[in-house]
Coordinates of C-alpha atoms in Angstrom, one line a residue:
M1 CA 11.7 -7.0 -28.3
A2 CA 13.8 -9.6 -25.7
P3 CA 14.8 -12.9 -27.8
A4 CA 12.1 -15.3 -27.8
T5 CA 14.4 -17.9 -25.8
Q6 CA 15.1 -15.8 -22.8
K7 CA 14.5 -17.2 -19.7
L8 CA 13.3 -14.6 -17.2
Y9 CA 13.4 -15.4 -13.8
L10 CA 11.3 -14.2 -10.3
L11 CA 13.1 -14.4 -7.2
D12 CA 10.2 -14.8 -4.4
Y13 CA 11.5 -15.1 -1.1
G14 CA 7.8 -15.6 0.4
A15 CA 6.8 -12.2 1.7
G16 CA 4.2 -10.0 -0.1
N17 CA 2.6 -9.0 -3.3
V18 CA 4.2 -11.0 -6.6
R19 CA 1.1 -11.8 -8.4
S20 CA 0.7 -8.1 -9.5
L21 CA 4.3 -8.3 -10.8
L22 CA 3.3 -12.0 -12.7
N23 CA 0.3 -10.1 -14.0
A24 CA 2.3 -7.0 -15.3
V25 CA 4.9 -9.1 -17.1
E26 CA 2.3 -11.2 -18.9
R27 CA 0.4 -8.1 -19.6
L28 CA 3.7 -7.0 -21.2
G29 CA 3.4 -10.0 -23.4
H30 CA 6.4 -12.3 -21.8
S31 CA 6.7 -15.2 -19.2
I32 CA 8.3 -15.6 -16.5
E33 CA 9.4 -18.6 -13.8
Y34 CA 9.6 -18.9 -10.0
I35 CA 13.1 -19.8 -8.8
T36 CA 13.0 -22.4 -6.8
S37 CA 16.6 -23.8 -6.1
A38 CA 20.1 -22.4 -6.7
A39 CA 20.4 -24.0 -9.8
D40 CA 17.8 -21.8 -11.5
F41 CA 20.5 -19.0 -10.9
D42 CA 22.4 -20.2 -13.7
A43 CA 19.7 -21.1 -16.4
A44 CA 18.3 -17.4 -15.8
D45 CA 18.8 -14.8 -18.5
K46 CA 17.4 -11.8 -16.3
I47 CA 16.0 -12.1 -13.1
I48 CA 13.2 -9.8 -11.2
F49 CA 13.5 -9.6 -7.6
P50 CA 10.7 -7.7 -5.7
G51 CA 10.7 -7.4 -2.1
V52 CA 8.5 -6.3 0.8
G53 CA 8.6 -5.9 4.5
A54 CA 11.4 -5.8 6.7
F55 CA 15.1 -5.9 5.4
G56 CA 16.3 -8.4 8.1
Y57 CA 13.3 -10.7 7.1
A58 CA 14.1 -10.5 3.3
M59 CA 18.2 -11.3 3.9
Q60 CA 17.3 -14.2 6.7
A61 CA 14.7 -15.6 3.7
L62 CA 17.8 -15.2 1.4
R63 CA 20.1 -17.1 3.5
D64 CA 17.4 -19.8 4.4
K65 CA 16.7 -20.5 1.1
G66 CA 20.7 -20.6 -0.2
F67 CA 20.1 -17.9 -2.6
A68 CA 22.3 -15.1 -1.4
E69 CA 25.3 -16.2 -2.9
P70 CA 24.1 -17.7 -6.2
L71 CA 22.7 -14.1 -6.2
R72 CA 25.9 -12.5 -5.7
R73 CA 27.3 -14.7 -8.4
F74 CA 24.5 -13.8 -11.2
V75 CA 25.4 -10.3 -10.8
A76 CA 29.0 -10.6 -10.9
S77 CA 28.1 -12.4 -14.2
G78 CA 27.0 -9.7 -15.9
R79 CA 23.7 -11.0 -16.3
P80 CA 20.3 -8.2 -16.0
L81 CA 19.0 -7.9 -12.4
M82 CA 16.0 -5.9 -11.3
G83 CA 15.3 -5.0 -7.7
I84 CA 12.1 -3.7 -6.6
C85 CA 11.6 -2.1 -3.1
V86 CA 13.1 -4.4 -0.7
G87 CA 14.8 -5.7 -3.4
M88 CA 16.4 -2.8 -4.2
Q89 CA 17.3 -2.3 -0.3
V90 CA 19.0 -5.7 -0.2
L91 CA 21.8 -4.7 -2.4
F92 CA 23.4 -2.4 -0.1
E93 CA 25.9 -2.9 2.9
G94 CA 22.8 -2.7 5.4
S95 CA 19.9 -0.9 7.1
D96 CA 19.2 0.7 10.2
E97 CA 16.0 -1.4 10.0
S98 CA 18.0 -4.7 10.8
P99 CA 21.5 -3.1 12.3
D100 CA 23.0 -6.6 12.9
E101 CA 21.9 -7.8 9.3
P102 CA 24.5 -7.4 6.4
G103 CA 23.3 -6.5 3.2
L104 CA 24.6 -8.0 -0.3
G105 CA 27.0 -5.2 -0.5
I106 CA 26.9 -4.6 -4.5
F107 CA 26.3 -1.0 -3.6
R108 CA 28.1 1.3 -1.1
G109 CA 25.7 2.7 1.6
R110 CA 23.2 2.3 4.2
V111 CA 19.7 2.2 4.1
Q112 CA 17.9 4.6 6.6
R113 CA 15.0 5.6 8.3
F114 CA 12.9 8.4 7.6
D115 CA 12.5 11.0 9.9
S116 CA 9.3 10.7 11.0
A117 CA 9.1 14.3 13.3
T118 CA 8.8 16.2 10.0
K119 CA 6.7 14.2 7.8
A120 CA 4.3 11.0 8.0
V121 CA 6.1 8.0 7.9
P122 CA 5.7 5.5 5.8
H123 CA 6.0 7.5 2.4
I124 CA 3.0 6.1 0.6
G125 CA 1.7 7.3 -2.5
W126 CA 2.7 9.1 -5.9
N127 CA 6.1 10.6 -6.2
A128 CA 8.7 11.6 -9.3
A129 CA 11.5 9.8 -9.9
Q130 CA 14.2 12.7 -11.0
T131 CA 16.9 11.6 -13.0
V132 CA 20.3 12.9 -11.4
H133 CA 23.3 12.6 -13.5
V134 CA 24.1 13.2 -17.0
A135 CA 24.9 9.6 -18.5
P136 CA 27.0 9.3 -21.4
V137 CA 25.8 8.2 -24.8
P138 CA 25.0 4.5 -24.0
P139 CA 26.5 1.8 -27.0
A140 CA 24.2 1.3 -29.6
A141 CA 22.5 -2.0 -28.5
A142 CA 21.6 -0.4 -25.1
A143 CA 19.0 2.1 -23.9
A144 CA 18.3 4.0 -20.5
P145 CA 15.8 2.6 -18.2
A146 CA 11.9 4.2 -19.4
I147 CA 11.9 6.6 -16.2
R148 CA 10.3 9.4 -17.3
D149 CA 10.9 12.8 -15.0
D150 CA 7.3 14.5 -15.6
A151 CA 5.9 10.6 -14.3
R152 CA 4.8 9.5 -11.1
Y153 CA 5.5 6.4 -9.4
Y154 CA 4.1 4.5 -6.5
F155 CA 6.4 4.2 -3.7
V156 CA 5.5 2.5 0.1
H157 CA 8.3 2.5 2.5
S158 CA 9.9 3.6 5.8
Y159 CA 13.5 3.1 4.8
A160 CA 15.6 4.3 1.9
V161 CA 18.9 5.1 1.3
P162 CA 19.6 8.7 1.4
Y163 CA 20.7 11.0 -1.9
T164 CA 23.8 12.6 -1.5
G165 CA 24.9 13.5 -4.9
D166 CA 28.9 12.6 -3.8
C167 CA 31.1 10.8 -6.6
A168 CA 30.8 7.7 -4.9
Q169 CA 27.2 7.5 -5.7
S170 CA 27.2 9.2 -9.4
E171 CA 28.7 5.4 -10.1
F172 CA 24.8 3.6 -9.5
A173 CA 22.5 6.3 -8.4
Y174 CA 20.1 6.9 -11.4
T175 CA 17.1 9.1 -9.9
A176 CA 16.6 10.6 -6.8
T177 CA 13.4 11.5 -5.0
R178 CA 12.1 14.2 -2.3
Y179 CA 10.0 13.4 0.4
G180 CA 9.3 16.2 2.6
D181 CA 12.9 17.5 4.0
E182 CA 14.9 14.6 2.5
T183 CA 16.0 13.0 -0.9
I184 CA 16.3 9.6 -1.1
V185 CA 17.9 7.2 -4.2
S186 CA 14.7 6.1 -5.8
S187 CA 16.5 4.2 -8.7
V188 CA 20.1 2.5 -9.0
W189 CA 21.6 1.8 -12.2
R190 CA 25.1 0.1 -12.8
G191 CA 26.3 -2.2 -15.3
S192 CA 23.7 -4.9 -15.9
V193 CA 21.9 -3.8 -12.2
F194 CA 18.6 -1.6 -12.6
S195 CA 16.4 -1.3 -9.6
T196 CA 13.8 0.9 -8.1
Q197 CA 12.4 1.9 -4.7
F198 CA 9.0 2.5 -6.3
H199 CA 6.8 -0.3 -7.3
P200 CA 6.6 0.0 -10.9
E201 CA 3.8 -3.3 -11.5
K202 CA 1.8 -0.6 -9.0
S203 CA 2.5 2.3 -11.0
G204 CA 0.3 2.0 -14.3
A205 CA 1.4 3.0 -17.4
A206 CA 4.3 4.7 -16.6
G207 CA 5.1 1.4 -14.3
L208 CA 4.6 -1.0 -17.2
A209 CA 7.2 1.0 -19.2
V210 CA 10.4 0.8 -16.7
L211 CA 9.5 -2.9 -16.9
R212 CA 9.2 -3.4 -20.6
S213 CA 12.6 -1.1 -21.0
F214 CA 14.0 -3.9 -18.0
I215 CA 12.3 -7.2 -19.8
E216 CA 12.8 -5.8 -23.6
G217 CA 16.1 -3.9 -23.3
D218 CA 19.6 -3.9 -23.0
L219 CA 20.5 -1.8 -19.9
A220 CA 24.0 -2.3 -19.9
R221 CA 25.2 1.3 -18.4
P222 CA 28.5 2.8 -19.1
A223 CA 31.0 2.7 -16.8
A224 CA 31.6 6.8 -16.8
P225 CA 28.5 8.7 -15.5
G226 CA 28.6 12.3 -15.4
P227 CA 28.2 14.8 -12.6
A228 CA 25.3 14.0 -10.5
A229 CA 22.9 16.8 -9.1
P230 CA 22.9 18.3 -5.9
P231 CA 20.0 17.1 -4.0
A232 CA 18.4 20.7 -3.3
D233 CA 17.9 20.3 -7.0
V234 CA 15.5 17.1 -6.5
R235 CA 11.9 18.8 -6.5
A236 CA 9.0 18.4 -4.2
A237 CA 6.5 15.9 -6.3
L238 CA 4.5 13.9 -4.0
T239 CA 1.1 14.1 -5.3
K240 CA -2.4 13.3 -2.5
R241 CA -4.0 10.4 -3.1
V242 CA -7.4 9.7 -4.7
I243 CA -9.0 6.7 -3.5
A244 CA -12.1 4.5 -4.5
C245 CA -13.4 2.1 -2.3
L246 CA -16.0 -0.7 -2.7
D247 CA -18.0 -2.3 -0.2
V248 CA -18.5 -5.6 -0.9
R249 CA -20.9 -8.6 0.2
A250 CA -23.3 -11.4 -0.8
N251 CA -26.7 -9.9 -1.8
D252 CA -29.9 -12.0 -0.8
Q253 CA -29.6 -14.0 -3.8
G254 CA -26.2 -15.1 -3.3
D255 CA -24.1 -12.8 -5.7
L256 CA -21.4 -10.8 -4.8
V257 CA -22.6 -7.0 -5.3
V258 CA -20.8 -3.6 -4.6
T259 CA -22.8 -1.7 -2.3
K260 CA -23.3 1.6 -0.4
G261 CA -24.5 2.2 3.2
D262 CA -26.5 5.6 4.4
Q263 CA -24.8 5.5 8.0
Y264 CA -24.0 1.8 7.3
D265 CA -27.3 0.7 6.4
V266 CA -26.8 -1.3 2.9
R267 CA -30.6 -2.3 2.5
E268 CA -33.0 -0.6 -0.1
S269 CA -36.1 0.9 2.0
A270 CA -38.9 -1.5 2.2
D271 CA -41.1 0.1 -0.4
K272 CA -37.9 -0.8 -3.2
G273 CA -37.9 -4.4 -1.8
G274 CA -35.7 -4.1 1.2
D275 CA -33.0 -5.9 -0.8
V276 CA -29.3 -5.3 -0.5
R277 CA -28.2 -2.2 -2.6
N278 CA -26.7 -3.5 -5.7
L279 CA -24.2 -0.9 -7.5
G280 CA -22.6 -3.2 -9.7
R281 CA -19.8 -6.2 -9.6
P282 CA -16.9 -5.9 -8.2
V283 CA -14.2 -6.2 -10.6
D284 CA -16.0 -4.1 -13.4
L285 CA -16.4 -1.4 -11.1
A286 CA -12.8 -1.8 -10.0
Q287 CA -11.7 -1.8 -13.5
R288 CA -13.7 1.2 -14.2
Y289 CA -12.0 3.2 -11.4
Y290 CA -8.6 2.3 -12.8
D291 CA -9.5 3.3 -16.3
E292 CA -10.9 6.7 -14.6
G293 CA -7.4 7.8 -12.7
A294 CA -8.2 6.3 -9.3
D295 CA -4.6 6.1 -7.4
E296 CA -6.0 3.4 -5.2
I297 CA -8.7 0.9 -4.9
A298 CA -9.6 -0.4 -1.7
F299 CA -12.2 -3.3 -1.6
L300 CA -14.1 -3.9 1.9
N301 CA -15.6 -7.0 2.5
I302 CA -19.2 -6.9 5.0
T303 CA -19.7 -10.3 4.5
S304 CA -18.2 -13.0 6.8
F305 CA -18.7 -16.1 4.9
R306 CA -18.5 -18.2 7.6
S307 CA -19.9 -21.1 6.2
L308 CA -16.9 -21.1 3.4
P309 CA -13.3 -22.7 4.0
F310 CA -11.2 -19.5 4.2
K311 CA -9.6 -20.5 1.1
D312 CA -13.0 -20.4 -0.6
T313 CA -13.7 -17.3 0.2
P314 CA -14.7 -15.1 -2.7
M315 CA -12.9 -12.0 -1.8
L316 CA -9.6 -13.8 -2.8
E317 CA -11.0 -14.6 -6.7
V318 CA -12.1 -11.0 -6.7
L319 CA -8.1 -10.2 -5.8
R320 CA -6.8 -12.6 -8.7
Q321 CA -9.0 -11.1 -11.2
A322 CA -8.9 -7.3 -10.4
S323 CA -5.1 -8.0 -10.6
R324 CA -4.8 -9.1 -13.6
S325 CA -5.6 -5.7 -15.3
I326 CA -5.3 -3.2 -12.4
F327 CA -1.9 -2.0 -11.7
V328 CA -2.7 0.6 -9.0
P329 CA -2.2 -0.5 -5.3
L330 CA -5.1 -2.7 -3.7
T331 CA -6.1 -3.0 -0.2
I332 CA -8.5 -5.8 1.2
G333 CA -10.5 -5.1 4.4
G334 CA -13.1 -7.3 6.5
G335 CA -11.8 -10.5 8.3
V336 CA -8.4 -10.0 8.6
R337 CA -8.2 -12.0 11.8
D338 CA -7.8 -15.8 12.8
I339 CA -10.2 -17.8 11.4
E340 CA -11.3 -21.3 12.0
D341 CA -12.6 -23.0 8.9
P342 CA -16.3 -24.4 9.6
D343 CA -15.2 -27.7 9.8
G344 CA -12.6 -27.3 12.3
Q345 CA -9.7 -28.6 10.9
R346 CA -7.5 -25.6 10.4
V347 CA -7.2 -22.0 12.0
W348 CA -6.0 -19.4 10.0
P349 CA -3.7 -17.2 12.0
A350 CA -4.3 -13.6 11.1
A351 CA -0.5 -13.3 9.4
E352 CA -1.6 -16.3 7.0
V353 CA -4.7 -14.6 6.2
A354 CA -3.1 -12.0 5.0
G355 CA -0.2 -13.8 3.4
E356 CA -3.5 -15.2 1.5
Y357 CA -4.5 -11.9 0.4
F358 CA -1.1 -11.0 -0.8
R359 CA -0.5 -13.7 -2.6
S360 CA -4.0 -13.2 -4.5
G361 CA -3.2 -9.7 -5.4
A362 CA -3.5 -7.1 -2.7
D363 CA -0.9 -4.8 -1.4
K364 CA -2.2 -4.0 1.8
V365 CA -4.7 -5.5 4.6
S366 CA -7.3 -3.1 6.4
I367 CA -7.8 -4.3 10.0
G368 CA -11.2 -2.9 11.6
S369 CA -12.9 -4.5 15.3
D370 CA -9.8 -6.6 16.1
A371 CA -7.8 -3.7 15.7
V372 CA -10.0 -1.9 18.6
Y373 CA -9.7 -5.1 20.5
A374 CA -5.8 -4.7 20.4
A375 CA -5.7 -1.3 21.0
E376 CA -7.7 -1.7 24.4
R377 CA -5.4 -4.7 24.8
Y378 CA -2.3 -2.3 24.3
W379 CA -3.5 0.2 27.1
Q380 CA -4.6 -2.7 29.7
R381 CA -0.8 -3.7 29.8
M382 CA 0.5 -0.2 29.3
A383 CA -1.6 0.2 32.5
A384 CA 0.5 -2.8 34.3
A385 CA 3.8 -1.6 35.2
D386 CA 5.3 -5.2 34.9
Q387 CA 4.3 -6.0 31.6
E388 CA 5.3 -4.7 28.0
A389 CA 3.2 -3.0 25.9
L390 CA 4.2 -5.1 22.7
D391 CA 3.9 -8.7 23.2
G392 CA 3.9 -9.9 19.2
A393 CA 0.5 -11.2 20.0
T394 CA -1.8 -8.7 17.7
A395 CA -2.5 -9.5 14.5
I396 CA -1.1 -5.5 13.7
E397 CA 2.3 -6.7 15.2
Q398 CA 2.4 -10.0 13.7
I399 CA 1.6 -8.9 9.8
A400 CA 3.9 -5.8 10.4
V401 CA 7.1 -7.8 11.4
R402 CA 6.8 -10.3 8.3
Y403 CA 5.4 -7.7 5.2
G404 CA 6.4 -4.4 6.8
R405 CA 3.9 -1.6 8.8
Q406 CA 3.3 -0.3 5.2
A407 CA 1.2 -3.4 4.4
V408 CA -1.1 -2.9 7.4
V409 CA -4.2 -0.5 7.7
V410 CA -6.5 0.2 10.1
S411 CA -10.3 1.2 9.7
V412 CA -11.4 3.0 12.0
D413 CA -15.3 3.2 12.6
P414 CA -16.1 6.2 15.2
R415 CA -19.3 8.2 15.8
R416 CA -19.7 11.3 17.7
V417 CA -21.2 10.8 21.5
Y418 CA -22.1 13.9 23.4
V419 CA -21.7 14.1 27.1
R420 CA -22.7 16.4 30.0
S421 CA -19.2 17.4 31.2
P422 CA -15.6 16.9 30.1
E423 CA -14.9 14.2 32.8
D424 CA -17.6 11.7 31.3
A425 CA -15.6 11.9 27.8
P426 CA -12.4 9.3 27.4
G427 CA -9.7 10.7 25.5
H428 CA -9.4 14.8 25.6
H429 CA -12.4 16.1 23.8
E430 CA -15.0 18.4 25.9
Y431 CA -18.4 17.3 25.7
C432 CA -18.1 15.2 23.0
W433 CA -16.0 12.4 21.6
Y434 CA -15.6 9.7 18.9
Q435 CA -16.1 6.6 20.6
C436 CA -14.8 3.5 18.3
M437 CA -17.4 0.9 17.1
V438 CA -16.8 -2.8 15.9
K439 CA -19.2 -5.1 14.3
G440 CA -20.0 -3.1 11.4
G441 CA -20.9 0.1 13.7
R442 CA -23.6 -2.1 15.8
E443 CA -21.9 -2.1 18.9
G444 CA -19.6 0.5 20.8
R445 CA -16.6 0.3 23.0
D446 CA -14.9 2.5 25.5
L447 CA -12.1 3.7 23.5
D448 CA -11.6 7.3 21.9
V449 CA -10.4 7.6 18.4
R450 CA -7.0 8.9 19.7
Q451 CA -6.6 6.1 21.9
L452 CA -7.1 3.8 19.3
V453 CA -4.5 5.4 16.5
T454 CA -2.0 6.1 19.3
A455 CA -2.0 2.2 20.2
C456 CA -2.0 1.3 16.5
E457 CA 0.8 3.2 15.6
A458 CA 2.5 1.8 18.2
L459 CA 1.6 -1.8 17.3
G460 CA 3.0 -1.5 14.1
A461 CA 0.1 -0.2 11.8
G462 CA 1.2 2.0 8.5
E463 CA -2.0 3.6 7.6
I464 CA -4.9 4.8 9.2
L465 CA -8.5 4.8 7.2
L466 CA -10.6 6.9 9.3
N467 CA -14.1 7.1 8.5
C468 CA -17.2 8.8 10.5
M469 CA -20.6 6.9 10.9
D470 CA -22.2 10.6 11.6
K471 CA -21.2 11.7 8.0
D472 CA -21.7 8.3 6.3
G473 CA -23.9 8.4 3.1
T474 CA -24.4 12.3 4.2
N475 CA -22.8 13.8 1.4
S476 CA -22.3 17.0 3.7
G477 CA -18.5 16.7 3.6
Y478 CA -15.8 14.9 5.6
D479 CA -15.6 15.2 10.0
I480 CA -12.8 17.8 9.6
E481 CA -12.5 18.0 13.3
L482 CA -12.2 14.4 13.5
I483 CA -9.6 14.2 10.7
A484 CA -7.3 17.2 12.4
D485 CA -7.6 15.4 15.4
T486 CA -6.7 12.3 14.3
K487 CA -3.8 13.6 12.2
A488 CA -2.3 15.7 15.3
A489 CA -2.2 12.7 17.4
I490 CA 0.2 10.4 14.9
S491 CA 2.9 10.4 12.6
I492 CA 1.6 8.0 9.7
P493 CA -0.4 8.9 7.2
V494 CA -4.4 9.1 7.2
V495 CA -7.1 8.5 4.5
A496 CA -10.2 10.8 4.9
S497 CA -13.2 8.9 4.5
S498 CA -17.3 9.1 4.8
G499 CA -19.3 12.2 3.7
A500 CA -17.7 13.5 0.4
G501 CA -20.7 15.0 -1.9
R502 CA -18.8 17.2 -4.2
P503 CA -15.2 18.2 -5.6
E504 CA -15.0 20.9 -3.1
H505 CA -15.4 18.5 0.5
F506 CA -11.9 16.8 -1.0
S507 CA -10.0 19.9 -1.2
E508 CA -11.5 21.3 2.1
A509 CA -10.3 18.3 3.9
I510 CA -6.6 18.4 2.3
D511 CA -6.5 22.1 3.0
K512 CA -7.7 22.1 6.3
T513 CA -6.1 19.3 7.8
G514 CA -3.3 18.1 5.7
V515 CA -4.4 14.4 5.3
E516 CA -2.5 12.4 2.7
A517 CA -5.3 11.2 0.6
V518 CA -9.1 11.5 0.3
L519 CA -11.6 8.7 -0.4
A520 CA -14.9 8.1 -1.7
A521 CA -17.7 5.3 -2.5
G522 CA -21.2 6.1 -3.4
I523 CA -20.6 9.1 -5.5
F524 CA -18.0 7.3 -7.2
H525 CA -20.6 4.4 -8.1
R526 CA -23.4 6.3 -9.1
R527 CA -21.2 9.1 -11.1
E528 CA -22.5 11.7 -8.9
V529 CA -19.0 13.1 -9.0
P530 CA -16.2 11.5 -11.5
I531 CA -12.8 10.9 -10.2
E532 CA -11.3 12.9 -13.1
A533 CA -13.6 16.1 -11.8
V534 CA -12.4 15.6 -8.3
K535 CA -8.7 15.4 -9.8
D536 CA -9.7 18.6 -12.0
H537 CA -10.7 20.5 -8.9
L538 CA -8.0 19.8 -7.0
R539 CA -5.1 20.5 -9.8
Q540 CA -7.0 24.0 -9.9
R541 CA -6.4 24.9 -6.0
G542 CA -2.9 24.0 -6.7
I543 CA -3.1 20.5 -4.9
P544 CA -0.7 18.4 -6.7
V545 CA -2.8 14.7 -8.1
R546 CA -1.2 12.2 -10.2
P547 CA -1.3 12.8 -14.0
A548 CA -3.7 10.9 -16.2
D549 CA -2.9 7.7 -16.8
R550 CA -3.0 7.2 -20.7
G551 CA -2.1 3.7 -22.5
A552 CA -2.2 1.8 -19.2
H553 CA -3.7 -1.2 -21.4

């Protein structure tokens, strides 16, 4: 155990979700303080440095706060530091993401972008972190980080340090991870510095064990590591994600409930009272899905709450409560746009709305109708030869620049529209096209799904949540043609949604389209198909899924 007097500090430069890390540390029985000034570096015994978003933004924020040099001195002092994601990347010499921005230079090497020509980028999902060196026996008081080769950890990033296995890297590379045709350094360990590319605070029980080993152990690594494994020996182990989605709204009594629509109609029939369908309380259901093995949980807010100041919206409290005991990624959708408080005293730009959600425990924000309007504007500007298609004005661009494209999900609500001739269909479809809908499916736009997702990828979105109005609530299976068509148009990950009714539907979507994740709602809410049954079926079909996460509490 860590000494009772140990002073553990969190280095937060103001980007992304650190609440989940705070909650994870508290779940492990420890307290942590924020670094608020350069003097706090001198007081700290150990520091955890999480990071999301762009490399350049992180380095600029460190300098603006006067933290860059105190951080270097802290590392030089031999006291333990744990970096997470961008908090690991900035320890290197630089990044292709921000070519003119030097890193801290604690490790040799440069961060590079994944090749999107051969796989979906960002790298989002649960993957292995494989030990790649033979370390000498540590001193009696020391221990290795608790990373297990048989576990899966949550990654979400577009840039990484390539793993080469050469002598220089063997001084610090501890684990490597294979994604498609590339192998990256997924954790580093040299002396008292230990950092991970993956997010331990979002990696369930396995991730909590990694955090515990840093907080409570002495991870001083011996100076002479053994030989490193060649990159070719690192096995591919990315799993397909099974996501539980919760549509959240206020019912007629004003209570916040999880509901589920039948082709977007969330009310019971008149003979059953006509009230909003109530399938449970949001946090309780989310906790159940975490316990049952969901790889991610998405909350979709389908009530505007326009009578409340944004700071008082119930969804912020839902995230705060859920993130206290749920240590997998959380996505929040609905209302991620510019918001004016009812009294007109404050306007919240979309990037600030997203920031509040991140600070409350969300990892990603999902944008719906506003993404359609942004795509329409993108194509209008593309058609005007004297204008740049990207001008930084859309919510997608603003959030992606600050928090990284991996934090931006675009939720697509299409329906099939049949026409008499190919000339009547936007995009490339013959006789039928997928029309993008807005305002909860109540209004159609003259925009095809392909046009939408292509534009949103260009604007900076990192993932597509692909719904289907025709399939919603039917339990007849996913719209395979729609998914395959969308996958072929873009290089960012796609989440299949709408229509699943039995385990075979999940495997069909993966086998026929290569989709990165599958999502369901009603059949999970009503326990018609348990999450565990879906995962068991996928395993039997040879589709890799995350192992059961025992001991998460």
